[in-house]
Coordinates of N, CA and C in Angstrom, one line a residue:
M1 N 135.8 207.0 47.4 CA 137.0 206.3 47.4 C 136.6 204.8 48.0
I2 N 137.2 203.8 47.4 CA 137.1 202.4 47.8 C 137.8 202.2 49.1
N3 N 137.1 201.6 50.1 CA 137.7 201.2 51.3 C 137.9 199.7 51.3
Y4 N 139.3 199.4 51.4 CA 139.6 198.0 51.3 C 139.7 197.2 52.6
D5 N 139.5 198.0 53.8 CA 139.7 197.3 55.0 C 138.7 196.2 55.3
G6 N 139.3 195.1 55.7 CA 138.6 193.9 55.9 C 138.2 193.0 54.7
R7 N 138.5 193.5 53.6 CA 138.1 192.7 52.4 C 139.2 191.5 52.1
S8 N 138.6 190.5 51.6 CA 139.5 189.3 51.3 C 139.5 189.0 49.8
F9 N 140.6 188.7 49.3 CA 140.8 188.4 47.8 C 141.5 187.1 47.5
V10 N 141.2 186.5 46.3 CA 141.9 185.3 45.8 C 142.2 185.6 44.4
S11 N 143.4 185.0 44.0 CA 143.9 185.2 42.6 C 143.0 184.4 41.7
V12 N 142.7 185.0 40.6 CA 141.9 184.2 39.5 C 142.8 184.2 38.2
E13 N 143.8 184.9 38.1 CA 144.7 184.8 36.9 C 146.1 185.5 37.3
N14 N 147.1 184.7 36.7 CA 148.5 185.3 36.9 C 149.3 184.7 35.7
T15 N 150.4 185.6 35.4 CA 151.3 185.2 34.3 C 152.2 184.2 34.9
E16 N 152.8 183.4 34.0 CA 153.6 182.2 34.3 C 154.8 182.5 35.4
N17 N 155.3 183.7 35.4 CA 156.5 184.0 36.2 C 156.0 184.5 37.6
G18 N 154.7 184.5 37.9 CA 154.2 184.8 39.2 C 154.2 183.6 40.1
E19 N 154.1 183.8 41.4 CA 153.9 182.7 42.4 C 152.6 182.7 43.1
V20 N 151.8 183.7 42.9 CA 150.4 183.6 43.5 C 149.5 182.8 42.6
S21 N 148.6 182.0 43.3 CA 147.8 181.1 42.5 C 146.3 181.2 43.1
S22 N 145.4 180.4 42.6 CA 144.1 180.3 43.2 C 144.0 179.9 44.6
K23 N 145.1 179.4 45.1 CA 145.1 178.9 46.4 C 145.7 180.0 47.4
T24 N 146.0 181.1 46.9 CA 146.6 182.2 47.6 C 145.6 183.2 48.1
F25 N 145.4 183.4 49.3 CA 144.5 184.2 49.9 C 144.9 185.5 50.6
F26 N 144.3 186.6 50.3 CA 144.8 187.9 50.7 C 143.8 188.5 51.7
V27 N 144.2 189.1 52.8 CA 143.3 189.9 53.7 C 143.8 191.3 53.8
Y28 N 143.0 192.2 53.4 CA 143.4 193.7 53.3 C 143.1 194.4 54.6
R29 N 143.9 195.3 54.9 CA 143.6 196.3 55.9 C 143.8 197.8 55.4
Q30 N 143.1 198.7 55.8 CA 143.3 200.0 55.5 C 143.0 201.1 56.6
E31 N 144.1 201.9 56.7 CA 143.9 203.1 57.7 C 144.2 204.3 57.0
G32 N 143.2 205.1 56.7 CA 143.4 206.3 56.0 C 143.7 205.9 54.5
H33 N 144.8 206.4 54.1 CA 145.2 206.0 52.6 C 146.3 204.9 52.6
I34 N 146.6 204.3 53.8 CA 147.6 203.3 53.8 C 147.0 202.0 53.8
I35 N 147.5 201.2 52.8 CA 146.9 199.8 52.8 C 148.0 198.8 53.1
S36 N 147.5 197.7 53.7 CA 148.4 196.5 54.0 C 147.6 195.3 53.9
A37 N 148.3 194.2 53.7 CA 147.7 192.9 53.6 C 148.6 191.8 54.0
A38 N 147.9 190.7 54.5 CA 148.7 189.5 54.7 C 148.2 188.5 53.7
Y39 N 149.1 187.7 53.2 CA 148.7 186.7 52.3 C 149.4 185.3 52.4
G40 N 148.8 184.3 51.9 CA 149.5 183.0 51.9 C 148.6 181.9 51.2
G41 N 149.3 180.8 51.0 CA 148.6 179.7 50.3 C 149.2 179.3 49.0
G42 N 149.0 178.1 48.6 CA 149.7 177.6 47.4 C 151.3 177.6 47.6
D43 N 152.0 178.3 46.7 CA 153.5 178.3 46.8 C 153.9 179.4 47.8
I44 N 153.0 180.2 48.3 CA 153.4 181.3 49.3 C 153.1 180.8 50.6
V45 N 154.2 180.7 51.4 CA 154.2 180.3 52.8 C 153.5 181.5 53.7
Q46 N 154.2 182.7 53.5 CA 153.7 183.8 54.3 C 154.1 185.1 53.5
G47 N 153.2 186.1 53.3 CA 153.6 187.3 52.6 C 152.9 188.5 53.2
T48 N 153.5 189.6 52.9 CA 152.9 190.9 53.4 C 153.0 191.9 52.3
L49 N 152.1 192.9 52.3 CA 152.3 194.1 51.4 C 151.9 195.4 52.2
I50 N 152.6 196.5 51.7 CA 152.2 197.7 52.2 C 152.3 198.7 51.1
G51 N 151.3 199.7 51.3 CA 151.4 200.7 50.1 C 150.3 201.7 50.4
L52 N 149.9 202.4 49.3 CA 149.0 203.6 49.3 C 147.8 203.4 48.4
V53 N 146.7 203.9 48.9 CA 145.5 203.9 48.1 C 145.4 205.3 47.5
K54 N 145.4 205.3 46.1 CA 145.2 206.6 45.5 C 143.8 207.1 45.5
E55 N 143.7 208.4 45.1 CA 142.3 209.0 45.1 C 141.4 208.3 44.2
D56 N 141.9 207.7 43.1 CA 141.0 206.9 42.2 C 140.8 205.6 42.6
G57 N 141.2 205.1 43.8 CA 141.0 203.8 44.4 C 142.1 202.8 43.8
C58 N 143.0 203.2 42.9 CA 144.1 202.4 42.6 C 145.0 202.1 43.9
L59 N 145.7 201.1 43.8 CA 146.7 200.7 44.9 C 148.1 200.8 44.3
E60 N 149.0 201.3 45.1 CA 150.5 201.2 44.7 C 151.2 200.7 45.9
F61 N 151.8 199.5 45.8 CA 152.4 198.9 47.0 C 153.7 198.1 46.6
R62 N 154.3 197.6 47.7 CA 155.4 196.7 47.6 C 155.1 195.5 48.4
Y63 N 155.5 194.3 47.9 CA 155.1 193.0 48.5 C 156.4 192.3 48.8
N64 N 156.4 191.4 49.8 CA 157.4 190.5 50.1 C 156.8 189.3 50.7
H65 N 157.4 188.0 50.2 CA 156.9 186.8 50.8 C 157.9 185.7 50.8
V66 N 157.7 184.7 51.6 CA 158.6 183.5 51.6 C 157.8 182.4 50.8
N67 N 158.4 181.8 49.9 CA 157.7 180.8 49.1 C 158.0 179.4 49.6
S68 N 157.5 178.4 49.0 CA 157.7 177.0 49.5 C 159.0 176.4 49.3
R69 N 159.9 177.2 48.5 CA 161.3 176.8 48.3 C 162.2 177.5 49.4
D70 N 161.6 178.2 50.3 CA 162.3 179.0 51.4 C 163.1 180.1 50.8
E71 N 162.6 180.6 49.7 CA 163.1 181.9 49.1 C 162.4 183.0 49.6
I72 N 163.1 184.2 49.7 CA 162.4 185.5 50.1 C 162.3 186.2 48.7
R73 N 161.1 186.5 48.3 CA 160.9 187.2 47.0 C 160.1 188.5 47.4
G74 N 160.3 189.5 46.4 CA 159.6 190.7 46.6 C 159.5 191.5 45.4
G75 N 158.5 192.5 45.3 CA 158.5 193.4 44.2 C 157.5 194.5 44.4
K76 N 157.1 195.1 43.3 CA 156.3 196.3 43.4 C 155.1 196.0 42.5
C77 N 153.9 196.7 42.9 CA 152.7 196.5 42.2 C 151.9 197.6 42.0
V78 N 151.1 197.9 41.0 CA 150.0 198.8 40.8 C 148.7 198.0 40.5
S79 N 147.7 198.2 41.3 CA 146.5 197.6 41.1 C 145.4 198.5 40.7
T80 N 144.6 198.2 39.7 CA 143.6 199.1 39.2 C 142.1 198.4 39.5
P81 N 141.2 199.0 40.4 CA 140.0 198.3 40.7 C 138.9 198.4 39.7
E82 N 138.1 197.4 39.7 CA 136.8 197.4 38.9 C 135.8 196.9 39.9
I83 N 134.6 197.5 40.0 CA 133.5 197.1 40.9 C 132.7 196.2 40.0
L84 N 132.5 195.0 40.5 CA 131.7 194.0 39.7 C 130.2 194.2 39.9
P85 N 129.3 193.7 39.1 CA 127.9 194.0 39.1 C 127.4 193.5 40.6
D86 N 128.0 192.5 41.2 CA 127.5 192.2 42.5 C 128.1 193.0 43.7
G87 N 128.8 193.9 43.4 CA 129.4 194.9 44.4 C 130.9 194.5 44.8
R88 N 131.3 193.2 44.5 CA 132.7 192.8 44.9 C 133.7 193.6 44.0
I89 N 134.9 193.6 44.4 CA 136.1 194.3 43.8 C 137.0 193.3 43.0
R90 N 137.3 193.7 41.8 CA 138.3 192.9 41.1 C 139.4 193.8 40.9
L91 N 140.7 193.4 41.1 CA 141.9 194.2 40.9 C 142.8 193.7 39.8
Y92 N 143.1 194.5 38.8 CA 143.9 194.2 37.7 C 145.3 194.7 38.1
E93 N 146.3 193.7 38.2 CA 147.6 194.1 38.8 C 148.6 194.0 37.8
K94 N 149.5 195.0 37.8 CA 150.8 195.0 37.0 C 151.9 195.1 38.0
W95 N 152.7 194.1 37.9 CA 153.7 194.0 39.0 C 155.2 193.6 38.4
Q96 N 156.2 193.8 39.3 CA 157.5 193.6 38.8 C 158.3 193.1 40.0
W97 N 159.1 191.9 39.8 CA 159.9 191.4 40.9 C 161.1 192.4 41.0
L98 N 161.5 192.7 42.3 CA 162.6 193.5 42.5 C 163.8 192.8 43.1
D99 N 164.0 191.5 42.5 CA 165.1 190.7 42.9 C 165.9 190.5 41.6
D100 N 166.8 189.6 41.6 CA 167.7 189.2 40.5 C 166.9 189.0 39.2
E101 N 165.7 188.5 39.3 CA 164.9 188.2 38.1 C 164.4 189.5 37.4
S102 N 163.9 190.4 38.2 CA 163.4 191.8 37.6 C 162.4 191.6 36.5
T103 N 161.7 190.5 36.3 CA 160.7 190.4 35.3 C 159.3 191.0 35.7
E104 N 158.5 191.4 34.7 CA 157.2 191.9 35.0 C 156.2 191.0 34.7
G105 N 155.1 191.1 35.3 CA 153.9 190.3 35.0 C 152.5 191.0 35.4
S106 N 151.5 190.3 35.1 CA 150.2 190.8 35.5 C 149.3 189.7 36.1
S107 N 148.4 190.1 36.9 CA 147.5 189.1 37.6 C 146.2 189.9 37.9
I108 N 145.2 189.1 38.2 CA 143.9 189.5 38.5 C 143.5 188.9 39.8
I109 N 143.0 189.6 40.9 CA 142.5 189.0 42.0 C 141.1 189.5 42.2
E110 N 140.2 188.7 42.8 CA 138.8 189.1 43.1 C 138.4 188.9 44.6
E111 N 137.6 189.9 45.0 CA 137.1 189.8 46.3 C 136.3 188.5 46.5
V112 N 136.5 187.9 47.6 CA 135.7 186.7 48.0 C 134.9 187.2 49.3
V113 N 133.6 186.7 49.4 CA 132.9 186.9 50.6 C 133.1 185.9 51.6
V114 N 133.6 186.1 52.8 CA 133.9 185.1 53.8 C 132.9 185.2 54.9

């Protein structure tokens, strides 16, 4: 199983209806099968996510953040990992806003070595 604890990620691709950008930085924590992260940057002032790591390394979580327009946004996401040749993790994310918008999107985040 992949251990996400202490790993950092940055967005490399997102659909137009998403708010995460290449300026958004994620720091993951993991205790057992529970995953959490803090994120911010770009249009995201401050965000958190919490969820579960599945046996296959996939993540299922809920996220909430405050954006630069002082809006509280949130949704749900399933992320599928790929281990890159250099050992870093790339996550392919399928997400959906759980507010009035309710649209779906996809994004890719990649581990960065800090």
